[in-house]
Tab-separated table of C-alpha atoms in Angstrom:
chain	number	residue	atom	x	y	z
A	1	MET	CA	0.000	0.000	0.000
A	2	GLN	CA	1.221	3.481	-0.849
A	3	ILE	CA	1.046	6.442	1.497
A	4	ALA	CA	-2.060	8.491	0.710
A	5	GLN	CA	-4.736	10.558	2.440
A	6	ASN	CA	-6.027	8.749	5.564
A	7	SER	CA	-3.362	6.051	5.658
A	8	VAL	CA	-1.559	5.255	8.894
A	9	VAL	CA	2.201	5.478	8.443
A	10	ALA	CA	4.951	4.258	10.769
A	11	PHE	CA	8.500	5.341	9.951
A	12	HIS	CA	11.962	5.528	11.443
A	13	TYR	CA	13.914	8.722	10.948
A	14	THR	CA	17.053	10.643	11.702
A	15	LEU	CA	16.778	14.426	11.554
A	16	THR	CA	19.895	16.515	10.924
A	17	ASN	CA	20.563	20.184	10.256
A	18	ASP	CA	22.634	21.458	7.318
A	19	GLU	CA	25.817	21.035	9.389
A	20	GLY	CA	25.079	17.303	9.765
A	21	GLU	CA	24.316	17.567	13.483
A	22	VAL	CA	21.701	15.013	14.602
A	23	LEU	CA	18.728	16.902	16.051
A	24	ASP	CA	16.391	13.959	16.653
A	25	SER	CA	16.109	10.286	15.811
A	26	SER	CA	13.814	7.334	16.365
A	27	GLU	CA	16.826	5.030	16.709
A	28	GLY	CA	16.301	2.624	19.594
A	29	ARG	CA	12.618	3.559	19.833
A	30	GLU	CA	9.384	2.593	18.150
A	31	PRO	CA	8.812	4.213	14.751
A	32	LEU	CA	6.908	7.490	14.611
A	33	THR	CA	3.288	6.748	13.646
A	34	TYR	CA	0.870	9.308	12.214
A	35	LEU	CA	-2.319	9.702	10.170
A	36	HIS	CA	-1.369	10.975	6.719
A	37	GLY	CA	-3.184	14.125	5.616
A	38	SER	CA	-4.227	15.258	9.086
A	39	GLY	CA	-1.398	17.709	9.721
A	40	ASN	CA	0.194	15.544	12.419
A	41	ILE	CA	3.740	16.055	11.054
A	42	ILE	CA	5.395	19.024	9.339
A	43	PRO	CA	3.921	19.729	5.888
A	44	GLY	CA	7.148	19.357	3.889
A	45	LEU	CA	7.861	15.868	5.231
A	46	GLU	CA	4.251	14.743	4.838
A	47	LYS	CA	4.223	15.929	1.205
A	48	GLU	CA	7.451	14.044	0.388
A	49	LEU	CA	6.224	10.778	1.973
A	50	GLU	CA	3.087	10.730	-0.212
A	51	GLY	CA	3.109	7.828	-2.690
A	52	HIS	CA	5.872	5.842	-0.975
A	53	ALA	CA	5.424	2.344	0.480
A	54	SER	CA	6.550	0.155	3.361
A	55	GLY	CA	10.246	-0.747	3.192
A	56	GLU	CA	11.267	2.304	1.184
A	57	LYS	CA	14.094	4.561	2.310
A	58	LEU	CA	14.379	8.172	1.301
A	59	ASN	CA	16.181	11.393	2.098
A	60	VAL	CA	14.016	14.474	2.439
A	61	LYS	CA	15.149	18.095	2.730
A	62	VAL	CA	12.449	20.357	4.152
A	63	THR	CA	12.668	24.140	3.779
A	64	PRO	CA	11.820	26.407	6.724
A	65	GLU	CA	8.580	27.426	4.976
A	66	GLU	CA	7.410	23.791	4.957
A	67	GLY	CA	8.920	22.984	8.355
A	68	TYR	CA	8.683	25.224	11.410
A	69	GLY	CA	8.572	28.495	9.487
A	70	GLU	CA	10.964	31.381	9.160
A	71	VAL	CA	12.189	33.180	12.263
A	72	GLN	CA	9.659	35.875	13.176
A	73	GLU	CA	11.467	38.801	14.756
A	74	GLN	CA	8.283	39.941	16.543
A	75	LEU	CA	8.455	36.746	18.623
A	76	MET	CA	11.794	37.914	20.090
A	77	GLN	CA	11.105	40.125	23.081
A	78	GLU	CA	12.837	41.758	25.984
A	79	VAL	CA	11.056	41.190	29.277
A	80	PRO	CA	11.938	42.339	32.779
A	81	ARG	CA	13.761	39.819	34.967
A	82	ASP	CA	11.037	40.164	37.608
A	83	ALA	CA	8.571	38.515	35.172
A	84	PHE	CA	10.245	35.248	36.229
A	85	GLN	CA	9.112	35.350	39.862
A	86	GLY	CA	9.975	32.205	41.781
A	87	VAL	CA	12.802	31.276	39.405
A	88	GLU	CA	16.083	31.695	41.198
A	89	SER	CA	18.393	31.719	38.181
A	90	VAL	CA	17.289	32.481	34.608
A	91	GLU	CA	19.809	31.140	32.082
A	92	PRO	CA	19.998	31.033	28.271
A	93	GLY	CA	18.394	27.861	26.892
A	94	MET	CA	15.748	27.637	29.617
A	95	GLN	CA	12.169	27.305	28.371
A	96	PHE	CA	9.028	28.753	29.892
A	97	GLN	CA	5.367	28.870	28.987
A	98	ALA	CA	4.249	32.468	28.535
A	99	GLN	CA	0.634	33.613	28.577
A	100	THR	CA	-0.053	35.784	25.532
A	101	GLN	CA	-3.168	37.379	24.018
A	102	GLY	CA	-3.221	34.441	21.579
A	103	GLY	CA	-2.938	31.861	24.365
A	104	PRO	CA	0.022	29.967	25.844
A	105	LEU	CA	3.354	30.174	24.006
A	106	MET	CA	6.596	28.321	24.725
A	107	VAL	CA	9.538	30.716	24.852
A	108	THR	CA	13.262	30.065	25.076
A	109	VAL	CA	15.600	32.372	26.982
A	110	LYS	CA	18.204	33.686	24.513
A	111	LYS	CA	20.178	35.980	26.808
A	112	VAL	CA	20.111	37.661	30.184
A	113	GLU	CA	21.508	41.193	30.485
A	114	GLY	CA	21.160	42.637	33.971
A	115	ASP	CA	17.444	43.037	34.694
A	116	THR	CA	16.433	42.262	31.099
A	117	VAL	CA	15.770	38.814	29.660
A	118	VAL	CA	15.531	38.254	25.901
A	119	VAL	CA	13.051	35.471	25.073
A	120	ASP	CA	12.276	33.830	21.730
A	121	GLY	CA	8.790	32.487	20.967
A	122	ASN	CA	9.851	30.915	17.667
A	123	HIS	CA	10.043	27.122	17.435
A	124	PRO	CA	13.673	26.108	18.159
A	125	LEU	CA	13.950	24.768	14.575
A	126	ALA	CA	12.413	27.839	12.886
A	127	GLY	CA	14.515	29.159	10.019
A	128	GLN	CA	16.407	25.886	9.564
A	129	HIS	CA	16.464	23.378	6.737
A	130	LEU	CA	15.522	19.958	8.107
A	131	ASN	CA	17.159	16.876	6.618
A	132	PHE	CA	15.357	13.591	7.224
A	133	ASP	CA	16.686	10.097	6.534
A	134	VAL	CA	13.505	8.029	6.544
A	135	GLU	CA	12.720	4.316	6.439
A	136	ILE	CA	9.033	3.523	6.104
A	137	ALA	CA	8.185	0.629	8.421
A	138	GLU	CA	4.450	0.215	7.793
A	139	VAL	CA	1.565	1.681	5.813
A	140	ARG	CA	-2.041	0.669	6.449
A	141	GLU	CA	-5.517	2.011	5.909
A	142	ALA	CA	-6.823	4.086	8.805
A	143	SER	CA	-9.951	3.015	10.644
A	144	ALA	CA	-13.076	5.190	10.384
A	145	GLU	CA	-12.571	6.198	14.018
A	146	GLU	CA	-8.955	7.263	13.393
A	147	VAL	CA	-10.051	9.386	10.422
A	148	GLU	CA	-12.881	10.925	12.456
A	149	HIS	CA	-10.527	11.747	15.374
A	150	GLY	CA	-7.675	12.923	13.120
A	151	HIS	CA	-4.991	10.733	14.714
A	152	VAL	CA	-3.809	7.138	15.063
A	153	HIS	CA	-5.225	4.903	17.808
A	154	GLY	CA	-3.606	1.884	19.441
A	155	GLU	CA	0.082	1.041	19.261
A	156	GLY	CA	2.118	4.087	18.269
A	157	GLY	CA	-0.964	6.299	18.564
A	158	GLU	CA	-3.398	7.503	21.212
A	159	GLU	CA	-5.466	5.336	23.533
A	160	HIS	CA	-9.008	6.459	24.354
């Protein structure tokens, strides 16, 4: 069976940046399982997997536009250190959930300068090309319930 709308796909992957640094991998774990066409993985990878079948291996390069987007400068903000009440030491790389007008947003501390903290609300992989080495482990037709819920159930998916 080929990967198409409403098929359940399980695949192993290694994700690297353009410098060859491994950012994530399913090595030593179960394959990543998703419902194709439901927006459960980044659009560029989903588009490239379409039409492939179990057992196939492929290399996929995803642009920022089809991955986690370009870096949005408006998501970089300076906030006062006292906004982090109860946190003894704020250091670059720390992540916090901020409450915004649009709802909760994960932010990463970029730098701390005196009483000012620079936070970044962009996804950590925004602006980067994403290089996937993929091996498709399984492709099957989704159940009516999986299609209705928009995600995979059972092993590799959600339990209800």
